[in-house]
PDB file of C-alpha atoms in Angstrom:
ATOM      1  CA  MET J   1      74.473  -7.819 -15.690  1.00  0.00           C
ATOM      2  CA  LYS J   2      71.562  -8.121 -13.608  1.00  0.00           C
ATOM      3  CA  THR J   3      71.770  -8.023  -9.363  1.00  0.00           C
ATOM      4  CA  LEU J   4      69.560  -9.811  -7.713  1.00  0.00           C
ATOM      5  CA  THR J   5      69.352  -9.069  -3.674  1.00  0.00           C
ATOM      6  CA  LEU J   6      66.973 -10.999  -0.758  1.00  0.00           C
ATOM      7  CA  LEU J   7      66.604  -9.627   1.849  1.00  0.00           C
ATOM      8  CA  ARG J   8      65.455 -11.821   5.130  1.00  0.00           C
ATOM      9  CA  HIS J   9      62.818 -10.156   7.410  1.00  0.00           C
ATOM     10  CA  ALA J  10      65.040  -8.786  11.093  1.00  0.00           C
ATOM     11  CA  LYS J  11      63.641 -10.862  14.405  1.00  0.00           C
ATOM     12  CA  SER J  12      60.418 -10.642  15.195  1.00  0.00           C
ATOM     13  CA  GLY J  13      58.035 -11.107  18.060  1.00  0.00           C
ATOM     14  CA  TRP J  14      56.978 -14.130  18.816  1.00  0.00           C
ATOM     15  CA  ASP J  15      55.308 -12.798  22.262  1.00  0.00           C
ATOM     16  CA  ASP J  16      53.313 -10.050  21.403  1.00  0.00           C
ATOM     17  CA  PRO J  17      50.128 -10.823  20.938  1.00  0.00           C
ATOM     18  CA  VAL J  18      49.095 -10.000  17.189  1.00  0.00           C
ATOM     19  CA  ALA J  19      46.065 -11.908  15.894  1.00  0.00           C
ATOM     20  CA  ARG J  20      47.024 -12.358  12.146  1.00  0.00           C
ATOM     21  CA  ASP J  21      50.899 -14.017  11.640  1.00  0.00           C
ATOM     22  CA  PHE J  22      51.170 -10.892   8.795  1.00  0.00           C
ATOM     23  CA  ASP J  23      50.472  -7.672  12.010  1.00  0.00           C
ATOM     24  CA  ARG J  24      54.079  -9.480  14.146  1.00  0.00           C
ATOM     25  CA  PRO J  25      56.291  -7.315  14.504  1.00  0.00           C
ATOM     26  CA  LEU J  26      59.908  -6.533  14.914  1.00  0.00           C
ATOM     27  CA  ASN J  27      60.786  -7.909  18.105  1.00  0.00           C
ATOM     28  CA  PRO J  28      64.158  -5.299  19.964  1.00  0.00           C
ATOM     29  CA  LYS J  29      67.435  -7.006  18.069  1.00  0.00           C
ATOM     30  CA  GLY J  30      65.699  -7.692  15.031  1.00  0.00           C
ATOM     31  CA  ARG J  31      65.129  -3.882  14.784  1.00  0.00           C
ATOM     32  CA  ARG J  32      69.311  -4.019  16.210  1.00  0.00           C
ATOM     33  CA  ALA J  33      70.124  -6.035  13.373  1.00  0.00           C
ATOM     34  CA  ALA J  34      68.033  -4.265  10.702  1.00  0.00           C
ATOM     35  CA  LEU J  35      69.886  -1.138  11.453  1.00  0.00           C
ATOM     36  CA  ALA J  36      73.127  -2.668  11.243  1.00  0.00           C
ATOM     37  CA  MET J  37      72.658  -4.401   7.806  1.00  0.00           C
ATOM     38  CA  GLY J  38      71.377  -0.512   6.767  1.00  0.00           C
ATOM     39  CA  ARG J  39      74.871   0.748   8.046  1.00  0.00           C
ATOM     40  CA  HIS J  40      76.401  -2.573   6.243  1.00  0.00           C
ATOM     41  CA  LEU J  41      74.627  -1.337   2.751  1.00  0.00           C
ATOM     42  CA  ARG J  42      75.550   1.908   2.889  1.00  0.00           C
ATOM     43  CA  ASP J  43      79.261   1.238   4.195  1.00  0.00           C
ATOM     44  CA  LEU J  44      79.256  -0.968   0.296  1.00  0.00           C
ATOM     45  CA  GLY J  45      77.673   1.270  -1.329  1.00  0.00           C
ATOM     46  CA  LEU J  46      75.374  -0.701  -2.642  1.00  0.00           C
ATOM     47  CA  GLY J  47      72.153   0.683  -4.063  1.00  0.00           C
ATOM     48  CA  PHE J  48      69.266  -0.208  -5.739  1.00  0.00           C
ATOM     49  CA  ASP J  49      66.892   0.215  -9.162  1.00  0.00           C
ATOM     50  CA  ARG J  50      63.427  -1.250  -7.819  1.00  0.00           C
ATOM     51  CA  VAL J  51      62.586  -2.501  -3.935  1.00  0.00           C
ATOM     52  CA  LEU J  52      59.850  -4.732  -4.040  1.00  0.00           C
ATOM     53  CA  ALA J  53      58.032  -5.691  -0.789  1.00  0.00           C
ATOM     54  CA  SER J  54      55.918  -7.908   1.474  1.00  0.00           C
ATOM     55  CA  PRO J  55      53.997  -5.635   3.515  1.00  0.00           C
ATOM     56  CA  ALA J  56      53.357  -7.353   6.378  1.00  0.00           C
ATOM     57  CA  VAL J  57      54.328  -4.787  10.156  1.00  0.00           C
ATOM     58  CA  ARG J  58      57.664  -6.984   9.903  1.00  0.00           C
ATOM     59  CA  VAL J  59      58.787  -6.633   6.670  1.00  0.00           C
ATOM     60  CA  THR J  60      57.696  -3.104   7.000  1.00  0.00           C
ATOM     61  CA  GLU J  61      59.718  -1.703   9.882  1.00  0.00           C
ATOM     62  CA  THR J  62      62.970  -3.903   8.178  1.00  0.00           C
ATOM     63  CA  VAL J  63      62.878  -1.262   5.377  1.00  0.00           C
ATOM     64  CA  ALA J  64      62.397   1.571   8.076  1.00  0.00           C
ATOM     65  CA  GLU J  65      65.260   0.238   9.764  1.00  0.00           C
ATOM     66  CA  VAL J  66      67.057  -0.914   6.771  1.00  0.00           C
ATOM     67  CA  GLU J  67      66.860   2.892   5.663  1.00  0.00           C
ATOM     68  CA  LYS J  68      67.737   4.481   9.321  1.00  0.00           C
ATOM     69  CA  GLY J  69      70.581   2.846   8.788  1.00  0.00           C
ATOM     70  CA  LEU J  70      71.482   3.389   5.009  1.00  0.00           C
ATOM     71  CA  GLY J  71      70.833   6.801   5.102  1.00  0.00           C
ATOM     72  CA  ARG J  72      68.657   7.224   2.402  1.00  0.00           C
ATOM     73  CA  ALA J  73      65.003   5.499   1.742  1.00  0.00           C
ATOM     74  CA  LEU J  74      64.148   2.451  -0.777  1.00  0.00           C
ATOM     75  CA  SER J  75      61.009   3.577  -0.946  1.00  0.00           C
ATOM     76  CA  PRO J  76      59.832  -0.827  -1.674  1.00  0.00           C
ATOM     77  CA  ALA J  77      56.573  -1.211  -4.049  1.00  0.00           C
ATOM     78  CA  TRP J  78      54.727  -3.400  -1.629  1.00  0.00           C
ATOM     79  CA  ASP J  79      53.485  -6.464  -2.677  1.00  0.00           C
ATOM     80  CA  ARG J  80      50.719  -8.823  -1.156  1.00  0.00           C
ATOM     81  CA  ARG J  81      51.968 -11.607  -3.238  1.00  0.00           C
ATOM     82  CA  LEU J  82      55.363 -11.779  -1.456  1.00  0.00           C
ATOM     83  CA  TYR J  83      53.644 -11.954   2.234  1.00  0.00           C
ATOM     84  CA  LEU J  84      55.415 -15.733   2.677  1.00  0.00           C
ATOM     85  CA  ALA J  85      55.548 -16.674  -1.313  1.00  0.00           C
ATOM     86  CA  SER J  86      57.169 -19.400  -2.199  1.00  0.00           C
ATOM     87  CA  ALA J  87      60.309 -19.514  -4.332  1.00  0.00           C
ATOM     88  CA  ALA J  88      57.690 -19.531  -7.471  1.00  0.00           C
ATOM     89  CA  THR J  89      56.239 -16.608  -6.391  1.00  0.00           C
ATOM     90  CA  LEU J  90      58.892 -14.189  -5.832  1.00  0.00           C
ATOM     91  CA  LEU J  91      60.514 -16.079  -9.615  1.00  0.00           C
ATOM     92  CA  ASP J  92      57.554 -14.725 -11.238  1.00  0.00           C
ATOM     93  CA  ALA J  93      58.239 -11.196  -9.394  1.00  0.00           C
ATOM     94  CA  VAL J  94      61.916 -10.921 -11.016  1.00  0.00           C
ATOM     95  CA  HIS J  95      60.167 -11.839 -13.983  1.00  0.00           C
ATOM     96  CA  GLU J  96      58.042  -9.306 -14.295  1.00  0.00           C
ATOM     97  CA  ALA J  97      60.425  -6.609 -12.869  1.00  0.00           C
ATOM     98  CA  SER J  98      61.661  -3.864 -15.619  1.00  0.00           C
ATOM     99  CA  PRO J  99      64.813  -4.586 -17.999  1.00  0.00           C
ATOM    100  CA  ASP J 100      65.358  -1.331 -17.414  1.00  0.00           C
ATOM    101  CA  ALA J 101      65.998  -1.466 -13.298  1.00  0.00           C
ATOM    102  CA  ALA J 102      69.922  -3.450 -12.975  1.00  0.00           C
ATOM    103  CA  SER J 103      69.314  -4.084  -9.045  1.00  0.00           C
ATOM    104  CA  LEU J 104      66.297  -5.024  -7.555  1.00  0.00           C
ATOM    105  CA  LEU J 105      66.219  -5.743  -3.835  1.00  0.00           C
ATOM    106  CA  LEU J 106      63.681  -8.547  -2.550  1.00  0.00           C
ATOM    107  CA  VAL J 107      62.500  -8.581   0.891  1.00  0.00           C
ATOM    108  CA  GLY J 108      60.119 -10.688   2.693  1.00  0.00           C
ATOM    109  CA  HIS J 109      60.297 -14.169   4.474  1.00  0.00           C
ATOM    110  CA  ASN J 110      61.930 -17.493   4.672  1.00  0.00           C
ATOM    111  CA  PRO J 111      61.294 -20.199   3.390  1.00  0.00           C
ATOM    112  CA  GLY J 112      60.634 -18.482   0.313  1.00  0.00           C
ATOM    113  CA  LEU J 113      63.863 -16.708  -0.261  1.00  0.00           C
ATOM    114  CA  GLU J 114      65.839 -19.406   0.769  1.00  0.00           C
ATOM    115  CA  GLU J 115      64.550 -21.402  -1.643  1.00  0.00           C
ATOM    116  CA  LEU J 116      64.678 -18.911  -4.458  1.00  0.00           C
ATOM    117  CA  ALA J 117      68.504 -18.617  -3.795  1.00  0.00           C
ATOM    118  CA  MET J 118      68.747 -22.170  -3.951  1.00  0.00           C
ATOM    119  CA  LEU J 119      67.120 -22.729  -6.660  1.00  0.00           C
ATOM    120  CA  LEU J 120      69.175 -20.279  -8.356  1.00  0.00           C
ATOM    121  CA  VAL J 121      72.131 -20.729  -7.685  1.00  0.00           C
ATOM    122  CA  PRO J 122      73.815 -24.471  -9.229  1.00  0.00           C
ATOM    123  CA  ASP J 123      74.463 -26.692  -6.599  1.00  0.00           C
ATOM    124  CA  THR J 124      78.862 -26.760  -5.928  1.00  0.00           C
ATOM    125  CA  ALA J 125      80.664 -27.912  -3.005  1.00  0.00           C
ATOM    126  CA  GLY J 126      81.356 -25.021  -0.746  1.00  0.00           C
ATOM    127  CA  GLY J 127      81.175 -21.382  -1.205  1.00  0.00           C
ATOM    128  CA  LEU J 128      78.361 -19.833  -0.155  1.00  0.00           C
ATOM    129  CA  ARG J 129      75.860 -21.140  -1.356  1.00  0.00           C
ATOM    130  CA  ASP J 130      76.935 -23.731   1.359  1.00  0.00           C
ATOM    131  CA  ALA J 131      75.842 -20.568   3.850  1.00  0.00           C
ATOM    132  CA  VAL J 132      72.868 -20.542   2.820  1.00  0.00           C
ATOM    133  CA  GLU J 133      72.639 -24.109   2.561  1.00  0.00           C
ATOM    134  CA  GLU J 134      72.264 -24.054   6.549  1.00  0.00           C
ATOM    135  CA  LYS J 135      70.279 -21.724   7.567  1.00  0.00           C
ATOM    136  CA  TYR J 136      69.153 -18.128   6.102  1.00  0.00           C
ATOM    137  CA  PRO J 137      68.719 -16.474   9.196  1.00  0.00           C
ATOM    138  CA  THR J 138      66.396 -13.346  10.482  1.00  0.00           C
ATOM    139  CA  ALA J 139      68.033 -10.173   8.582  1.00  0.00           C
ATOM    140  CA  THR J 140      70.141 -12.010   6.446  1.00  0.00           C
ATOM    141  CA  LEU J 141      70.967 -11.245   2.816  1.00  0.00           C
ATOM    142  CA  ALA J 142      71.676 -12.844  -0.509  1.00  0.00           C
ATOM    143  CA  GLU J 143      73.447 -11.465  -3.115  1.00  0.00           C
ATOM    144  CA  ILE J 144      72.986 -12.974  -7.260  1.00  0.00           C
ATOM    145  CA  THR J 145      74.225 -12.068  -9.894  1.00  0.00           C
ATOM    146  CA  PHE J 146      73.144 -12.525 -13.970  1.00  0.00           C
ATOM    147  CA  GLU J 147      74.700 -12.430 -16.802  1.00  0.00           C
ATOM    148  CA  ILE J 148      71.846 -11.399 -18.918  1.00  0.00           C
ATOM    149  CA  ASP J 149      70.180  -8.679 -20.129  1.00  0.00           C
ATOM    150  CA  ASP J 150      66.452  -8.748 -18.609  1.00  0.00           C
ATOM    151  CA  TRP J 151      64.878  -9.714 -15.598  1.00  0.00           C
ATOM    152  CA  SER J 152      62.417 -12.421 -18.026  1.00  0.00           C
ATOM    153  CA  ALA J 153      65.305 -14.501 -18.245  1.00  0.00           C
ATOM    154  CA  VAL J 154      66.788 -15.296 -15.174  1.00  0.00           C
ATOM    155  CA  ALA J 155      66.551 -19.238 -14.823  1.00  0.00           C
ATOM    156  CA  ALA J 156      67.508 -21.904 -12.793  1.00  0.00           C
ATOM    157  CA  GLY J 157      71.270 -22.803 -11.776  1.00  0.00           C
ATOM    158  CA  GLN J 158      72.141 -19.449 -13.580  1.00  0.00           C
ATOM    159  CA  GLY J 159      73.215 -16.720 -11.503  1.00  0.00           C
ATOM    160  CA  VAL J 160      76.444 -16.912  -9.508  1.00  0.00           C
ATOM    161  CA  LEU J 161      76.159 -16.058  -5.318  1.00  0.00           C
ATOM    162  CA  THR J 162      78.601 -13.085  -4.604  1.00  0.00           C
ATOM    163  CA  ARG J 163      77.116 -11.981  -1.115  1.00  0.00           C
ATOM    164  CA  PHE J 164      75.678 -14.066   1.791  1.00  0.00           C
ATOM    165  CA  VAL J 165      75.751 -12.028   4.645  1.00  0.00           C
ATOM    166  CA  ARG J 166      74.325 -12.605   8.004  1.00  0.00           C
ATOM    167  CA  PRO J 167      73.638  -9.817  10.616  1.00  0.00           C
ATOM    168  CA  ARG J 168      76.858 -11.256  13.305  1.00  0.00           C
ATOM    169  CA  ASP J 169      79.270 -10.700  10.433  1.00  0.00           C
ATOM    170  CA  VAL J 170      78.512  -7.420  10.828  1.00  0.00           C
ATOM    171  CA  ASP J 171      77.995  -7.431  14.801  1.00  0.00           C
ATOM    172  CA  PRO J 172      78.998 -10.576  16.370  1.00  0.00           C
ATOM    173  CA  ALA J 173      76.885  -9.309  18.777  1.00  0.00           C
ATOM    174  CA  LEU J 174      74.338  -9.623  17.140  1.00  0.00           C
ATOM    175  CA  GLY J 175      75.054 -13.514  16.555  1.00  0.00           C
ATOM    176  CA  PRO J 176      72.514 -17.044  17.382  1.00  0.00           C
ATOM    177  CA  ASP J 177      74.248 -15.835  21.417  1.00  0.00           C
ATOM    178  CA  ALA J 178      73.462 -13.213  21.801  1.00  0.00           C
ATOM    179  CA  SER J 179      70.262 -10.908  23.240  1.00  0.00           C
TER     180      SER J 179
END
């Protein structure tokens, strides 16, 4: 069995005058959300054998805040291909993961992460997939399991969405109506 966890970067600051989208940092709410998600990962006892992440500033800052909440380093491999990656590119990265890793965390951007989750999980009525389809907010994680031995076998419609956690599920103050 393999477990793939997808984590979207936390809320970034559009007010920050940076020259490139790549350099956009988190805003204060994003920092709080990433820290809360890290604490939630710790409380769930989740760990990852391998972490791949986009090197964009908002992702590196998300990882740093998650690590604070988690209480340990994630030590990601920073992969430039994951910056604003499509579902197909993300799936390529998953297929390349070492079969020794039972759990893989991808930290990146939408719409690619949402599209990957939608691709990997069968379209059945109700349940968590509907929540993903409705909206995949910033700092949200989706956990998908596969009955396979090698990451190269991950295929469309073969995953089971076992968890979909938004920051507001962890702390209601992090919901869309809070600042």
